[in-house]
Coordinates of C-alpha atoms in Angstrom, one line a residue:
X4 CA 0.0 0.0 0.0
X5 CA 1.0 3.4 -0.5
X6 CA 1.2 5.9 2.8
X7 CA 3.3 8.6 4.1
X8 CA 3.7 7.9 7.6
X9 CA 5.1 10.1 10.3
X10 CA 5.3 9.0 14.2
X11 CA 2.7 11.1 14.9
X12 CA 0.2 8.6 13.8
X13 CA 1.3 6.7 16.8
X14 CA -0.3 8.7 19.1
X15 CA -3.6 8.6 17.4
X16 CA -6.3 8.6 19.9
X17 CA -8.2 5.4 21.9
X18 CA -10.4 3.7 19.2
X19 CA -14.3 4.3 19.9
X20 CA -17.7 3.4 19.0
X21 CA -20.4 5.7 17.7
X22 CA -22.7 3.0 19.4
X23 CA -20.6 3.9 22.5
X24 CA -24.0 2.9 24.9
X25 CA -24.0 -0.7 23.2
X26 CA -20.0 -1.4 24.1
X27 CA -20.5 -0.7 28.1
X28 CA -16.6 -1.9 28.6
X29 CA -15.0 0.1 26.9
X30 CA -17.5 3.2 28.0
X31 CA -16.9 3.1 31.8
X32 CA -15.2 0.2 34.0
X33 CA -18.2 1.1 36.5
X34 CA -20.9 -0.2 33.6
X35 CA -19.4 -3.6 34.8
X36 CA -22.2 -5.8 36.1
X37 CA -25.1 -3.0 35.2
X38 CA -27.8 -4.5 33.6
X39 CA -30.9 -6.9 34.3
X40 CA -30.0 -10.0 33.8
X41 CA -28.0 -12.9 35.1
X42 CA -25.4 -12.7 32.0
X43 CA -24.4 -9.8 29.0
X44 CA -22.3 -10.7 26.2
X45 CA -21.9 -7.8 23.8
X46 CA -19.9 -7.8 20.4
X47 CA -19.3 -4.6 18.3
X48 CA -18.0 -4.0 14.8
X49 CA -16.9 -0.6 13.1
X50 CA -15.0 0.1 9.8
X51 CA -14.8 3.7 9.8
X52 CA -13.5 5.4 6.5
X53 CA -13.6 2.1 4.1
X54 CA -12.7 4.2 1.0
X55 CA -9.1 5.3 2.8
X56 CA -7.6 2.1 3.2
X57 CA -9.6 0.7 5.6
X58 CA -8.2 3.2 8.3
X59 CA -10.1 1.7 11.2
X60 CA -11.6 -1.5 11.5
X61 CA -12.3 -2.0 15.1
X62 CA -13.9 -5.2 17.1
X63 CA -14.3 -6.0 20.4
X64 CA -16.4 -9.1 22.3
X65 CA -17.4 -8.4 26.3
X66 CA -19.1 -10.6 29.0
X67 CA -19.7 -8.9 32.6
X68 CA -22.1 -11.0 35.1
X69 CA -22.9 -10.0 38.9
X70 CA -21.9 -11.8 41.8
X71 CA -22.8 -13.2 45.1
X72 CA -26.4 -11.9 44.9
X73 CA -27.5 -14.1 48.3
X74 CA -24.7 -12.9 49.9
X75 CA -24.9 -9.1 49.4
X76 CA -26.9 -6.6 51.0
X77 CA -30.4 -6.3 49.1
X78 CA -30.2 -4.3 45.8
X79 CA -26.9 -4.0 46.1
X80 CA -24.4 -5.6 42.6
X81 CA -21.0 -6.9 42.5
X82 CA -20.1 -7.3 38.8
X83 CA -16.8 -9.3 37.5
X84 CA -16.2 -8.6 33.3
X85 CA -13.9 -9.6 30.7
X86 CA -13.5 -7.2 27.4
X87 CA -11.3 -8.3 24.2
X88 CA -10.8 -5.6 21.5
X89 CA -8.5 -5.4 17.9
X90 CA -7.9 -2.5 16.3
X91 CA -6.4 -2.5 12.7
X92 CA -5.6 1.1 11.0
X93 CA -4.3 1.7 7.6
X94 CA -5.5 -1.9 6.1
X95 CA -3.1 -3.4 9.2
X96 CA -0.1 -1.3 9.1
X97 CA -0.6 -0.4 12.8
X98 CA -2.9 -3.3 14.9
X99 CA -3.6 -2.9 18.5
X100 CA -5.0 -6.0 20.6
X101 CA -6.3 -5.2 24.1
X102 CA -7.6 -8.2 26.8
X103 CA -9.3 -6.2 30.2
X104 CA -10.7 -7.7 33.1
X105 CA -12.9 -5.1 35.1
X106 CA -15.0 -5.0 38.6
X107 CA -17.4 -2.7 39.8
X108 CA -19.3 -2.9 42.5
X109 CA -23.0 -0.4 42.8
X110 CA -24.3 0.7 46.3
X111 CA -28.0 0.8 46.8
X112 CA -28.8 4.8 48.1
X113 CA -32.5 3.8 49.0
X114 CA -34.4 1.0 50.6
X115 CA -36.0 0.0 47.0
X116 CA -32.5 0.4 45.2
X117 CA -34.1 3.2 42.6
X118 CA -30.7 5.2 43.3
X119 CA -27.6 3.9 43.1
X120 CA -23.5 4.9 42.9
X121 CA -20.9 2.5 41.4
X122 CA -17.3 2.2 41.1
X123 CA -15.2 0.0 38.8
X124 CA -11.7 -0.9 38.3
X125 CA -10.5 -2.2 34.9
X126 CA -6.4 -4.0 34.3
X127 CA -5.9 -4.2 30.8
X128 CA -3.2 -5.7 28.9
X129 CA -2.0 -3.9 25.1
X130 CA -0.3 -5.4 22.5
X131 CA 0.4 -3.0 19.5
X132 CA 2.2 -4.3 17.0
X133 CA 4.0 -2.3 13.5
X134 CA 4.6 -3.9 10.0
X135 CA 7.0 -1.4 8.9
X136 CA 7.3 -3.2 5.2
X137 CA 4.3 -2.2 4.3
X138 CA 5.1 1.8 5.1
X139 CA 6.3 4.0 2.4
X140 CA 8.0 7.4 3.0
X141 CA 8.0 10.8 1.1
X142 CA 11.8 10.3 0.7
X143 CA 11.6 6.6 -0.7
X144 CA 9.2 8.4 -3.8
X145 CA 10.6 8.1 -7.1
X146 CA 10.6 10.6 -10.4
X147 CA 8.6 7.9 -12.3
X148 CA 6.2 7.7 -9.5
X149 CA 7.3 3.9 -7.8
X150 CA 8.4 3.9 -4.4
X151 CA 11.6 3.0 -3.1
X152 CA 12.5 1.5 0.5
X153 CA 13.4 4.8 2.6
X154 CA 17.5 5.9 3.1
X155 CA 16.3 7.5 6.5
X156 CA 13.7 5.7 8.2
X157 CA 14.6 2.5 10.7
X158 CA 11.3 1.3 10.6
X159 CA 10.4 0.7 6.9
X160 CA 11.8 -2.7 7.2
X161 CA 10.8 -3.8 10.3
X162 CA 8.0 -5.6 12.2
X163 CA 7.6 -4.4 16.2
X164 CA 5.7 -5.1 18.8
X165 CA 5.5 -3.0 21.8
X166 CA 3.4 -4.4 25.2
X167 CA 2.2 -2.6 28.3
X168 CA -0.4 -3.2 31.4
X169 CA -3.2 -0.6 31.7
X170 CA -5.0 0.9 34.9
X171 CA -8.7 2.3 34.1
X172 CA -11.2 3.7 36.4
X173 CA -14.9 4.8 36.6
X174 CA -17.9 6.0 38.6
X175 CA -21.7 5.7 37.7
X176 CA -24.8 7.1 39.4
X177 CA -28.2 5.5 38.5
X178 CA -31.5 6.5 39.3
X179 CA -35.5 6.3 39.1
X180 CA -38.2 8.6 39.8
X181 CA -40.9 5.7 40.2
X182 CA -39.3 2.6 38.7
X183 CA -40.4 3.1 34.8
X184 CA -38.0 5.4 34.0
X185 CA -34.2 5.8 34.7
X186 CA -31.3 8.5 34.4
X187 CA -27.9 8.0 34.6
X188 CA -24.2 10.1 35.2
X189 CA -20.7 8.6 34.7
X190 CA -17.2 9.4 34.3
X191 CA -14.3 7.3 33.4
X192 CA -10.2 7.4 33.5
X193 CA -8.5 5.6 30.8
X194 CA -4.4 4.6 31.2
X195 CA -4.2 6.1 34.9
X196 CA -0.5 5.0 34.8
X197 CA 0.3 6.3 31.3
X198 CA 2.0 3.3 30.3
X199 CA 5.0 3.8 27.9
X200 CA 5.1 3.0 24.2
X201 CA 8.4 3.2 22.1
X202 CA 8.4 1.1 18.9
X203 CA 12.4 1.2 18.3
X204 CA 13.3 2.1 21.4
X205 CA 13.8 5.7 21.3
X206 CA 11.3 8.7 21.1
X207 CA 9.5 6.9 24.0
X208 CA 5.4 7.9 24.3
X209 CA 3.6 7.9 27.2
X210 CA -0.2 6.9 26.2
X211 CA -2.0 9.8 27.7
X212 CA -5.2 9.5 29.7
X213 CA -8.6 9.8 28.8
X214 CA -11.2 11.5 30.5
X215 CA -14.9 10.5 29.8
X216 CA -18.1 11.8 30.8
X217 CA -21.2 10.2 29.7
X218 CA -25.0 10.7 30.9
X219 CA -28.7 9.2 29.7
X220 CA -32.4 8.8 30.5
X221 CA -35.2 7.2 29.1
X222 CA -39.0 7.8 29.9
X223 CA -42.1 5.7 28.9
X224 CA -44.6 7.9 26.7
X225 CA -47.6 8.0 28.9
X226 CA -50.7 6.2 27.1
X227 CA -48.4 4.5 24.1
X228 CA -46.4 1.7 23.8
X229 CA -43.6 3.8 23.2
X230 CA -40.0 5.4 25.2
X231 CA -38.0 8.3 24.5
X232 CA -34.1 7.3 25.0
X233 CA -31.3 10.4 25.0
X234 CA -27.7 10.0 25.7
X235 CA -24.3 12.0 25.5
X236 CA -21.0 11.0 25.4
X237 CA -18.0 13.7 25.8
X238 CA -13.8 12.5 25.6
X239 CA -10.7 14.4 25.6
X240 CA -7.2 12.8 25.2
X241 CA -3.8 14.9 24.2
X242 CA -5.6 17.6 23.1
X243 CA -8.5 16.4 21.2
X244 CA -12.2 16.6 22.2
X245 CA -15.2 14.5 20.9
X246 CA -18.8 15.7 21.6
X247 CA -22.0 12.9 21.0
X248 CA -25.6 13.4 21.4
X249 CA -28.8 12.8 20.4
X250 CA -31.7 10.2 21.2
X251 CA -33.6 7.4 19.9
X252 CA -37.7 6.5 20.2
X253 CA -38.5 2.6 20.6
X254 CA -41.9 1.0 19.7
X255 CA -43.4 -2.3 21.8
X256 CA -44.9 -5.1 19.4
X257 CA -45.8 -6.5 22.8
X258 CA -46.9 -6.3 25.5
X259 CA -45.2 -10.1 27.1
X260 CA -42.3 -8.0 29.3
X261 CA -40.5 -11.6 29.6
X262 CA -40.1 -11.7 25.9
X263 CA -40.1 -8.6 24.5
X264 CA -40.2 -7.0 21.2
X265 CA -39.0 -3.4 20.4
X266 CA -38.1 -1.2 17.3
X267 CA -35.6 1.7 17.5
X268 CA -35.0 4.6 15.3
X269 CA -32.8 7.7 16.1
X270 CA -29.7 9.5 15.7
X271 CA -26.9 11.2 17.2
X272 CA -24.6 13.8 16.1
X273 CA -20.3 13.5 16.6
X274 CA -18.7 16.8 17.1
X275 CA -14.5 16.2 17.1
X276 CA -12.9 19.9 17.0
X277 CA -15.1 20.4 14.2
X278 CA -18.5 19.2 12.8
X279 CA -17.9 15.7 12.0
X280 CA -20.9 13.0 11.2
X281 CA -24.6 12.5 11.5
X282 CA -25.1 8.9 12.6
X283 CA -28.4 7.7 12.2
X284 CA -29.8 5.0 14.2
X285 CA -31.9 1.7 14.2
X286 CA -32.6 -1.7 16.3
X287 CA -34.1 -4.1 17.3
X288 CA -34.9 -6.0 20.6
X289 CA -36.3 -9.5 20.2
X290 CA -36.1 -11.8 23.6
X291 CA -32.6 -11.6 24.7
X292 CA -31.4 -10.0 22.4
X293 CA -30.5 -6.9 21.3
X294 CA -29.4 -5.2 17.9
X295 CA -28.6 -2.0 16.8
X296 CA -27.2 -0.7 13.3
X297 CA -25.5 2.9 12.7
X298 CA -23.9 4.5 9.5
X299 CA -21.7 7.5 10.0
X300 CA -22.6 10.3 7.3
X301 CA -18.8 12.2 7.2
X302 CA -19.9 16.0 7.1
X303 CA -16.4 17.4 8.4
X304 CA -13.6 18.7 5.7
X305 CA -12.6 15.3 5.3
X306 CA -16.0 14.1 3.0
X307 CA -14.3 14.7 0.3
X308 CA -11.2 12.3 0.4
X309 CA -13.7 9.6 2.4
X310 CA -16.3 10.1 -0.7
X311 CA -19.2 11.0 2.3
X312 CA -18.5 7.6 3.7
X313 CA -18.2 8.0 7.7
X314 CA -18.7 3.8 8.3
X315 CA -20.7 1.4 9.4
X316 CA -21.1 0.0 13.4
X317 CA -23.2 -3.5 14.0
X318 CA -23.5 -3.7 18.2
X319 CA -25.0 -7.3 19.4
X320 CA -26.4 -7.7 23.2
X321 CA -27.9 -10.8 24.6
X322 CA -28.6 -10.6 28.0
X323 CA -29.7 -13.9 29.9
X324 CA -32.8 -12.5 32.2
X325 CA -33.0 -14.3 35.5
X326 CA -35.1 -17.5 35.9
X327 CA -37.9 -15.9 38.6
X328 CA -38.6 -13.6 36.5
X329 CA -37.2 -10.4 38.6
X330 CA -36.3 -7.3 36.6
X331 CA -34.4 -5.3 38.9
X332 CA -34.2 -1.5 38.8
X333 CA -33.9 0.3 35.8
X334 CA -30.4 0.4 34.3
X335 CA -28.7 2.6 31.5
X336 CA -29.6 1.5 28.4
X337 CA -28.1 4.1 25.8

C-alpha cells in the first residue's frame, strides 16, 4: 500500500464506538455488572472510512455477570467482566489488541434500590504491533512515481511489537423517579498510569489518559407503547475533544415484558474539533437479544477524500434474564 507515515500517527487517539452505549466496557469500568439480567455478552463491529484504506476497522467481544447476589446486602451488585478488542488502521499497518478484566461494585442509596453509585476498576493488557514493510515514505518516492524503501527511516523494514499493562477507572450514578423510568451520570479514567510505548526504542510515548463523561435517560410515553431514550458522550485525550448526542424513540410489538419486542430509530450527532458526522440509528430487541445498526454520514472537511462515507457499526447484546422472572431496577440502556 502506499502511505506517508510520520510518528505522529502513533499517538492517534483510543479507538471508539459511535454505538458507544452498546459497548459498556469500553465506555466506563463502573458499567461492569449493570444490567438486568444474570449474564451480558456484547460484540461490536466498526469500519470507519472504508474508502481510505480501511483506516479503522475495530472489534471488540465483552461478557460482565454480577456476583454473590444471596450474599450481598439487598439491591446492592458486585459485577466481574472480561472485554477483548482489535484494532487494525491503515489496512493493518498499525494493529492494537487489548484483553481487560474489570469490577465494579454499585451501592443501593434507597431502601428500594431506585438510586444507586458504582465504582469499577478495569487492568488491561495492550499489545500493538508495527509492520513497517508495508510503510512507504515521502523520501523513498521516485521521479517515475514507484516507491523506493526509505535511506532515512529505521522502521520501513521492520515488524515491532510494543506491550504494556493498563489501569482504568470509573464512577456511575443511576436512578429512578418511580421505577419506569431511569437516568444515569458517569465518568471514566482511561491509562491512569500512562503506560510507555516506544516502537524502536527511542522517542519513548507515554499513552495519555482519557477523560470521559457520559449521561442518559429514558422515559415511557404515557398512554403508548412507546419510550424516548437520549444520551451524550464527551472524551478528551492529548488535546483532542469528541462531543456525541442525540436520542432514539422505541416502539413495543408486545406487551409479554418476559419476551419482549421493540423497534428503535434515532440518531446522534459527533462533534471532534469540528463538525464531524450524522449517525443515524436503528434496532431491534427480540427476547434476549438486542441489535442496533449505525452509518456515520462524514460532514467534516474530510467528505471529500472519504467520498461522504463516515462507516458502518453493528453492536450485538444478549442478556440472559434471571429464571424468577425479577427485573431489577432500571439500568442505562443508551
Amino acid at each position: 500500500m502506499g502511505l506517508i507515515f510520520t510518528t505522529q500517527a502513533l499517538k492517534a487517539q483510543d479507538p471508539g464506538f459511535s454505538q458507544f452505549f452498546a459497548s459498556p466496557l469500553t465506555l466506563n469500568p463502573a458499567l461492569t455488572g449493570k444490567f438486568n439480567g444474570v449474564l451480558r455478552v456484547a460484540g461490536n463491529y466498526r469500519n470507519q472510512w472504508p474508502s481510505i484504506n480501511n483506516a479503522f476497522v475495530t472489534s471488540t467481544i465483552s461478557l460482565d455477570a454480577p456476583i454473590l447476589r444471596n450474599k450481598l446486602p439487598e439491591n446492592d451488585t458486585w459485577g466481574l467482566g472480561l472485554m477483548a478488542m482489535t484494532d487494525r488502521t491503515a489496512s493493518g499497518v498499525l494493529n492494537s489488541n487489548f484483553v481487560a478484566f474489570s469490577t465494579a461494585y454499585h451501592k443501593s442509596l434507597d431502601e428500594d434500590g431506585l438510586q444507586q453509585i458504582g465504582v469499577g476498576f478495569q487492568g488491561t493488557y495492550g499489545n500493538r504491533t508495527l509492520d513497517g514493510t508495508k510503510l512507504t515514505f515521502e523520501d523513498g518516492l521516485q521521479l517515475d512515481g514507484t516507491w523506493l524503501r526509505s535511506p532515512t527511516e529505521q522502521i520501513n523494514s521492520q515488524y515491532v511489537s510494543v506491550h504494556y499493562f493498563d489501569m482504568n477507572l470509573g464512577v456511575l450514578y443511576n436512578g429512578s423517579t418511580n421505577g419506569n423510568n431511569n437516568y444515569y451520570f458517569g465518568a471514566s479514567m482511561y491509562h491512569l498510569n500512562k503506560p510507555k510505548e516506544s516502537f524502536l526504542g527511542v522517542d519513548t510515548i507515554n499513552i495519555p489518559v482519557r477523560y470521559t463523561g457520559h449521561a442518559g435517560a429514558y422515559f415511557p410515553v404515557a398512554g403508548s407503547p412507546s419510550t424516548i431514550y437520549l444520551s451524550g458522550l464527551y472524551n478528551t485525550q492529548a488535546g483532542a475533544h469528541e462531543l456525541v448526542f442525540g436520542g432514539a424513540w422505541a416502539i413495543s410489538a408486545t406487551q409479554d415484558e418476559s419476551y419482549p419486542v421493540n423497534f428503535y430509530a434515532g440518531a446522534w450527532a459527533r462533534f471532534s474539533n469540528v463538525t464531524d458526522a450524522i449517525i443515524p440509528y436503528v434496532g431491534l430487541d427480540y427476547g434476549n437479544f438486542s441489535l442496533g445498526v449505525t452509518y456515520d454520514v462524514n460532514v467534516s472537511s474530510l467528505k471529500t477524500a472519504s467520498q461522504s462515507r463516515g462507516g458502518i457499526e453493528l453492536s450485538l447484546i444478549y442478556i440472559k434474564k434471571p429464571s424468577d422472572g425479577h427485573h431489577g431496577v432500571p439500568c442505562p440502556r443508551f
